Amino acid sequence: MNANVDQLGHLQRKLAYETDSADLHAALDRGEPITVIDGRSAEAHSAEHIPGAISLPHRSISAATAAALDKSSVLVCYCDGIGCNASTKTALKLLELGFQVRELIGGLDWWKRDGYPTHGSNGSIPVPSAINIVESSTGRAAR
């Protein structure tokens, strides 16, 4: 009986700290207060990321770089996938700063495997390069 209780507690705790791509996608569709955090490098994020994800490389996380994040939101952290631990490092640092965190099982790899879209220069829905628009003294935009 104790083994079942131990296992039950373990699995409940695991689900409290992890999510999969299907559950994340459904929660985002329902408008739940979730912020998706990409713990990989800014370059990797630019190339491909989960739509709406915020780039916050784990090596740069501090109280200052995380100050704009909403502490009432659950932060779902991800990286490339099963062979990458940037999501774990990201989640740990954000947890130490007082945020509610979960880790995306399988990261970007499993998100794509499950058929969900990605944004970025290599994404399934590419985002065009930014066009720099400078306001001229006449009030017209110049390129």
XYZ file of N, CA and C in Angstrom:
429
model
N 0.820 -1.195 0.000
C 0.000 0.000 0.000
C 0.863 1.258 0.000
N 1.956 1.290 0.800
C 2.824 2.462 0.845
C 3.454 2.759 -0.503
N 3.788 1.714 -1.254
C 4.374 1.918 -2.582
C 3.397 2.657 -3.477
N 2.114 2.310 -3.400
C 1.105 2.999 -4.209
C 0.966 4.458 -3.797
N 0.998 4.716 -2.504
C 0.894 6.091 -2.004
C 2.110 6.895 -2.443
N 3.295 6.293 -2.338
C 4.518 6.969 -2.774
C 4.471 7.276 -4.263
N 4.034 6.296 -5.034
C 3.959 6.477 -6.480
C 2.924 7.541 -6.839
N 1.786 7.516 -6.164
C 0.742 8.511 -6.404
C 1.283 9.916 -6.144
N 1.956 10.089 -5.024
C 2.535 11.394 -4.698
C 3.569 11.829 -5.717
N 4.405 10.882 -6.135
C 5.435 11.187 -7.131
C 4.806 11.672 -8.434
N 3.806 10.952 -8.917
C 3.186 11.322 -10.195
C 2.427 12.645 -10.094
N 1.786 12.902 -8.966
C 1.107 14.187 -8.777
C 2.110 15.335 -8.772
N 3.229 15.143 -8.099
C 4.264 16.185 -8.076
C 4.850 16.397 -9.467
N 5.070 15.311 -10.183
C 5.634 15.407 -11.530
C 4.728 16.242 -12.432
N 3.418 15.990 -12.379
C 2.480 16.757 -13.207
C 2.374 18.216 -12.767
N 2.709 18.493 -11.518
C 2.693 19.879 -11.044
C 3.872 20.671 -11.591
N 4.922 19.967 -12.040
C 6.145 20.635 -12.487
C 6.413 20.514 -13.972
N 5.670 19.661 -14.654
C 5.898 19.426 -16.082
C 4.583 19.543 -16.846
N 4.707 19.801 -18.141
C 3.554 19.770 -19.035
C 4.031 19.251 -20.380
N 3.101 18.776 -21.184
C 3.473 18.345 -22.530
C 2.901 19.325 -23.543
N 3.273 19.151 -24.798
C 2.876 20.118 -25.820
C 1.365 20.165 -26.011
N 0.674 19.037 -25.926
C -0.787 19.036 -26.101
C -1.465 19.825 -24.987
N -1.034 19.609 -23.741
C -1.628 20.342 -22.621
C -1.289 21.829 -22.686
N -0.060 22.162 -23.077
C 0.321 23.570 -23.213
C -0.504 24.241 -24.300
N -0.615 23.610 -25.449
C -1.379 24.185 -26.555
C -2.835 24.405 -26.151
N -3.432 23.423 -25.486
C -4.824 23.543 -25.042
C -4.982 24.672 -24.025
N -4.047 24.785 -23.090
C -4.110 25.845 -22.079
C -3.981 27.224 -22.721
N -3.099 27.354 -23.700
C -2.951 28.628 -24.409
C -4.227 28.959 -25.177
N -4.831 27.953 -25.815
C -6.091 28.165 -26.533
C -7.209 28.611 -25.600
N -7.202 28.106 -24.375
C -8.224 28.489 -23.391
C -7.939 29.857 -22.778
N -6.790 30.417 -23.070
C -6.436 31.725 -22.523
C -5.982 31.689 -21.081
N -5.494 30.549 -20.633
C -4.997 30.458 -19.261
C -3.786 31.373 -19.090
N -3.565 31.864 -17.868
C -2.437 32.780 -17.630
C -1.096 32.047 -17.654
N -0.603 31.837 -18.867
C 0.659 31.131 -19.082
C 1.569 32.011 -19.919
N 2.826 32.065 -19.541
C 3.845 32.733 -20.337
C 4.863 31.673 -20.732
N 5.103 31.551 -22.031
C 6.047 30.555 -22.530
C 7.426 31.201 -22.612
N 8.409 30.565 -21.994
C 9.769 31.093 -21.908
C 10.733 30.176 -22.655
N 11.444 30.739 -23.616
C 12.460 30.019 -24.381
C 13.808 30.259 -23.708
N 14.371 29.224 -23.093
C 15.627 29.346 -22.360
C 16.870 29.179 -23.213
N 16.688 29.006 -24.531
C 17.832 28.834 -25.435
C 18.439 30.201 -25.766
N 19.448 30.207 -26.586
C 20.099 31.459 -26.988
C 19.136 32.326 -27.797
N 19.425 33.617 -27.848
C 18.610 34.542 -28.642
C 18.640 34.156 -30.116
N 19.774 33.642 -30.576
C 19.900 33.235 -31.981
C 18.997 32.036 -32.284
N 18.967 31.074 -31.392
C 18.102 29.904 -31.575
C 16.638 30.326 -31.564
N 16.283 31.248 -30.666
C 14.910 31.757 -30.598
C 14.531 32.457 -31.895
N 15.426 33.279 -32.415
C 15.172 34.004 -33.657
C 14.938 33.045 -34.821
N 15.667 31.942 -34.839
C 15.527 30.964 -35.922
C 14.198 30.224 -35.837
N 13.793 29.831 -34.629
C 12.540 29.073 -34.493
C 12.124 29.032 -33.031
N 10.847 29.301 -32.792
C 10.335 29.281 -31.425
C 8.832 29.020 -31.415
N 8.325 28.681 -30.261
C 6.889 28.509 -30.065
C 6.249 29.891 -30.172
N 5.145 30.016 -30.925
C 4.502 31.329 -31.078
C 4.207 31.975 -29.722
N 4.579 33.235 -29.605
C 4.348 33.992 -28.383
C 5.394 33.806 -27.305
N 6.344 32.908 -27.515
C 7.371 32.655 -26.497
C 8.277 33.868 -26.328
N 8.692 34.082 -25.096
C 9.632 35.146 -24.760
C 11.030 34.542 -24.710
N 11.970 35.177 -25.381
C 13.357 34.727 -25.338
C 13.998 35.217 -24.046
N 14.409 34.274 -23.215
C 15.098 34.596 -21.968
C 16.166 33.521 -21.743
N 17.317 33.679 -22.430
C 18.371 32.671 -22.313
C 18.753 32.430 -20.853
N 18.850 31.163 -20.474
C 19.090 30.821 -19.067
C 20.351 31.458 -18.519
N 21.351 31.667 -19.348
C 22.613 32.257 -18.867
C 22.464 33.734 -18.486
N 21.395 34.372 -18.959
C 21.230 35.804 -18.689
C 20.150 36.091 -17.649
N 19.582 35.063 -17.047
C 18.481 35.290 -16.107
C 19.001 35.878 -14.803
N 18.348 36.965 -14.399
C 18.636 37.628 -13.127
C 17.343 38.309 -12.690
N 17.350 38.872 -11.511
C 16.172 39.614 -11.056
C 15.854 40.742 -12.029
N 16.887 41.370 -12.575
C 16.676 42.484 -13.509
C 16.091 42.014 -14.837
N 16.616 40.909 -15.400
C 16.124 40.462 -16.707
C 14.745 39.819 -16.603
N 14.367 39.360 -15.418
C 13.055 38.731 -15.233
C 12.022 39.684 -14.641
N 12.414 40.925 -14.390
C 11.540 41.872 -13.693
C 10.218 42.131 -14.403
N 10.195 42.075 -15.712
C 8.969 42.378 -16.457
C 8.000 41.195 -16.521
N 8.428 40.021 -16.073
C 7.553 38.848 -16.122
C 6.485 38.929 -15.039
N 5.315 38.389 -15.343
C 4.161 38.421 -14.447
C 4.242 37.266 -13.447
N 4.343 37.589 -12.168
C 4.456 36.542 -11.142
C 3.146 35.796 -10.925
N 2.028 36.321 -11.440
C 0.761 35.601 -11.303
C 0.555 34.597 -12.436
N 1.406 34.646 -13.436
C 1.335 33.739 -14.576
C 2.207 32.515 -14.322
N 1.792 31.371 -14.854
C 2.645 30.186 -14.822
C 3.618 30.304 -15.988
N 4.904 30.180 -15.712
C 5.923 30.250 -16.752
C 6.262 28.834 -17.195
N 6.041 28.549 -18.480
C 6.380 27.242 -19.035
C 7.682 27.404 -19.802
N 8.724 26.746 -19.329
C 10.068 26.886 -19.882
C 10.372 25.736 -20.834
N 11.050 26.076 -21.931
C 11.437 25.025 -22.872
C 12.798 25.310 -23.473
N 13.339 24.267 -24.111
C 14.591 24.361 -24.857
C 14.433 23.496 -26.101
N 15.537 23.009 -26.667
C 15.448 22.229 -27.901
C 14.711 20.910 -27.726
N 14.996 20.201 -26.677
C 14.362 18.903 -26.510
C 15.038 18.059 -25.467
N 14.881 16.773 -25.624
C 15.278 15.828 -24.601
C 16.777 15.845 -24.300
N 17.609 16.205 -25.261
C 19.051 16.235 -25.038
C 19.571 17.573 -24.550
N 18.677 18.486 -24.225
C 19.043 19.845 -23.814
C 18.518 20.079 -22.400
N 19.289 20.763 -21.568
C 18.806 21.040 -20.215
C 18.622 22.532 -19.940
N 18.573 23.342 -20.992
C 18.359 24.783 -20.807
C 17.003 25.065 -20.164
N 15.999 24.242 -20.457
C 14.682 24.470 -19.847
C 14.738 24.224 -18.342
N 15.484 23.219 -17.922
C 15.621 22.932 -16.496
C 16.371 24.061 -15.803
N 17.450 24.540 -16.407
C 18.211 25.654 -15.836
C 17.361 26.918 -15.780
N 16.576 27.158 -16.824
C 15.688 28.325 -16.870
C 14.646 28.229 -15.763
N 13.990 27.076 -15.664
C 12.955 26.885 -14.646
C 13.528 27.045 -13.239
N 14.703 26.487 -12.996
C 15.329 26.585 -11.678
C 15.611 28.039 -11.306
N 16.199 28.786 -12.225
C 16.531 30.187 -11.934
C 15.276 31.019 -11.698
N 14.230 30.784 -12.497
C 12.989 31.545 -12.328
C 12.270 31.145 -11.043
N 12.324 29.879 -10.684
C 11.746 29.421 -9.420
C 12.456 30.089 -8.245
N 13.778 30.190 -8.324
C 14.550 30.855 -7.266
C 14.186 32.332 -7.138
N 13.667 32.924 -8.233
C 13.245 34.329 -8.211
C 11.784 34.485 -7.798
N 11.131 33.377 -7.459
C 9.771 33.439 -6.934
C 8.655 33.222 -7.941
N 8.972 32.739 -9.133
C 7.952 32.498 -10.153
C 7.395 31.082 -10.041
N 6.170 30.909 -10.556
C 5.559 29.588 -10.711
C 6.046 29.043 -12.044
N 6.652 27.876 -12.053
C 7.225 27.362 -13.298
C 6.811 25.920 -13.565
N 6.814 25.607 -14.836
C 6.677 24.233 -15.324
C 7.663 24.078 -16.460
N 8.036 22.843 -16.707
C 8.963 22.547 -17.795
C 8.201 21.815 -18.898
N 8.438 22.213 -20.152
C 7.795 21.567 -21.293
C 8.555 20.290 -21.633
N 7.910 19.152 -21.457
C 8.529 17.860 -21.765
C 8.823 17.787 -23.263
N 10.051 17.443 -23.605
C 10.421 17.271 -25.013
C 10.727 18.554 -25.753
N 10.496 19.695 -25.113
C 10.848 20.988 -25.689
C 10.289 21.246 -27.074
N 11.036 22.043 -27.817
C 10.627 22.437 -29.163
C 10.506 21.223 -30.085
N 11.376 20.236 -29.910
C 11.328 19.030 -30.750
C 9.967 18.347 -30.671
N 9.468 18.124 -29.463
C 8.197 17.417 -29.319
C 7.026 18.325 -29.672
N 7.159 19.645 -29.464
C 6.129 20.601 -29.893
C 5.911 20.452 -31.402
N 7.014 20.427 -32.147
C 6.932 20.283 -33.609
C 6.452 18.884 -33.995
N 6.949 17.876 -33.327
C 6.546 16.493 -33.615
C 5.036 16.323 -33.469
N 4.456 17.044 -32.509
C 3.013 16.966 -32.285
C 2.219 17.831 -33.257
N 2.917 18.492 -34.183
C 2.245 19.212 -35.261
C 1.877 20.651 -34.970
N 2.427 21.233 -33.919
C 2.109 22.621 -33.586
C 3.050 23.563 -34.330
N 2.568 24.766 -34.655
C 3.365 25.691 -35.461
C 4.519 26.309 -34.680
N 5.493 26.786 -35.438
C 6.607 27.542 -34.869
C 6.779 28.816 -35.674
N 7.319 29.811 -35.030
C 7.639 31.080 -35.684
C 9.151 31.231 -35.756
N 9.602 32.157 -36.584
C 11.020 32.440 -36.726
C 11.463 32.250 -38.154
N 12.712 32.558 -38.419
C 13.220 32.473 -39.788
C 13.183 31.047 -40.329
N 13.253 30.034 -39.467
C 13.157 28.631 -39.880
C 11.859 27.981 -39.416
N 10.920 28.776 -38.933
C 9.679 28.237 -38.395
C 8.722 27.754 -39.464
N 7.703 27.021 -39.034
C 6.688 26.548 -39.968
C 5.829 27.708 -40.456
N 5.784 28.786 -39.676
C 5.132 30.030 -40.074
C 6.205 31.108 -39.951
N 7.037 31.286 -41.000
C 8.152 32.234 -40.899
C 7.686 33.655 -40.597
N 8.431 34.305 -39.761
C 8.188 35.706 -39.448
C 9.136 36.517 -40.309
N 8.606 37.462 -41.112
C 9.499 38.235 -41.978
C 10.503 39.046 -41.168
N 11.620 39.337 -41.793
C 12.633 40.164 -41.141
C 12.045 41.527 -40.831
N 12.473 42.085 -39.728
C 11.986 43.410 -39.343
C 12.471 44.457 -40.330
N 11.604 45.414 -40.611
C 11.963 46.541 -41.465
C 12.147 47.734 -40.546
N 13.297 48.343 -40.617
C 13.548 49.514 -39.786
C 12.879 50.723 -40.410
N 11.982 51.307 -39.662
C 11.287 52.494 -40.135
C 11.703 53.649 -39.241
N 12.216 54.691 -39.860
C 12.684 55.857 -39.129
C 11.752 57.016 -39.442
N 11.277 57.673 -38.421
C 10.387 58.814 -38.600
C 11.230 60.018 -39.025
N 10.889 60.581 -40.160
C 11.630 61.749 -40.644
C 11.078 63.009 -39.995
N 11.768 64.115 -40.182
C 11.331 65.380 -39.595
C 10.024 65.868 -40.205
N 9.655 65.338 -41.365
C 8.392 65.734 -41.997
C 7.227 64.918 -41.465
N 7.516 63.929 -40.611
C 6.448 63.106 -40.074
C 6.150 61.892 -40.929
N 6.861 61.733 -42.047
C 6.651 60.569 -42.913
C 7.670 59.490 -42.574
N 7.243 58.283 -42.725
C 8.151 57.169 -42.446
C 9.120 56.995 -43.595
N 10.368 56.790 -43.263
C 11.401 56.538 -44.269
C 11.962 55.150 -44.024
N 12.334 54.481 -45.107
C 12.904 53.130 -44.963
C 14.377 53.149 -45.247
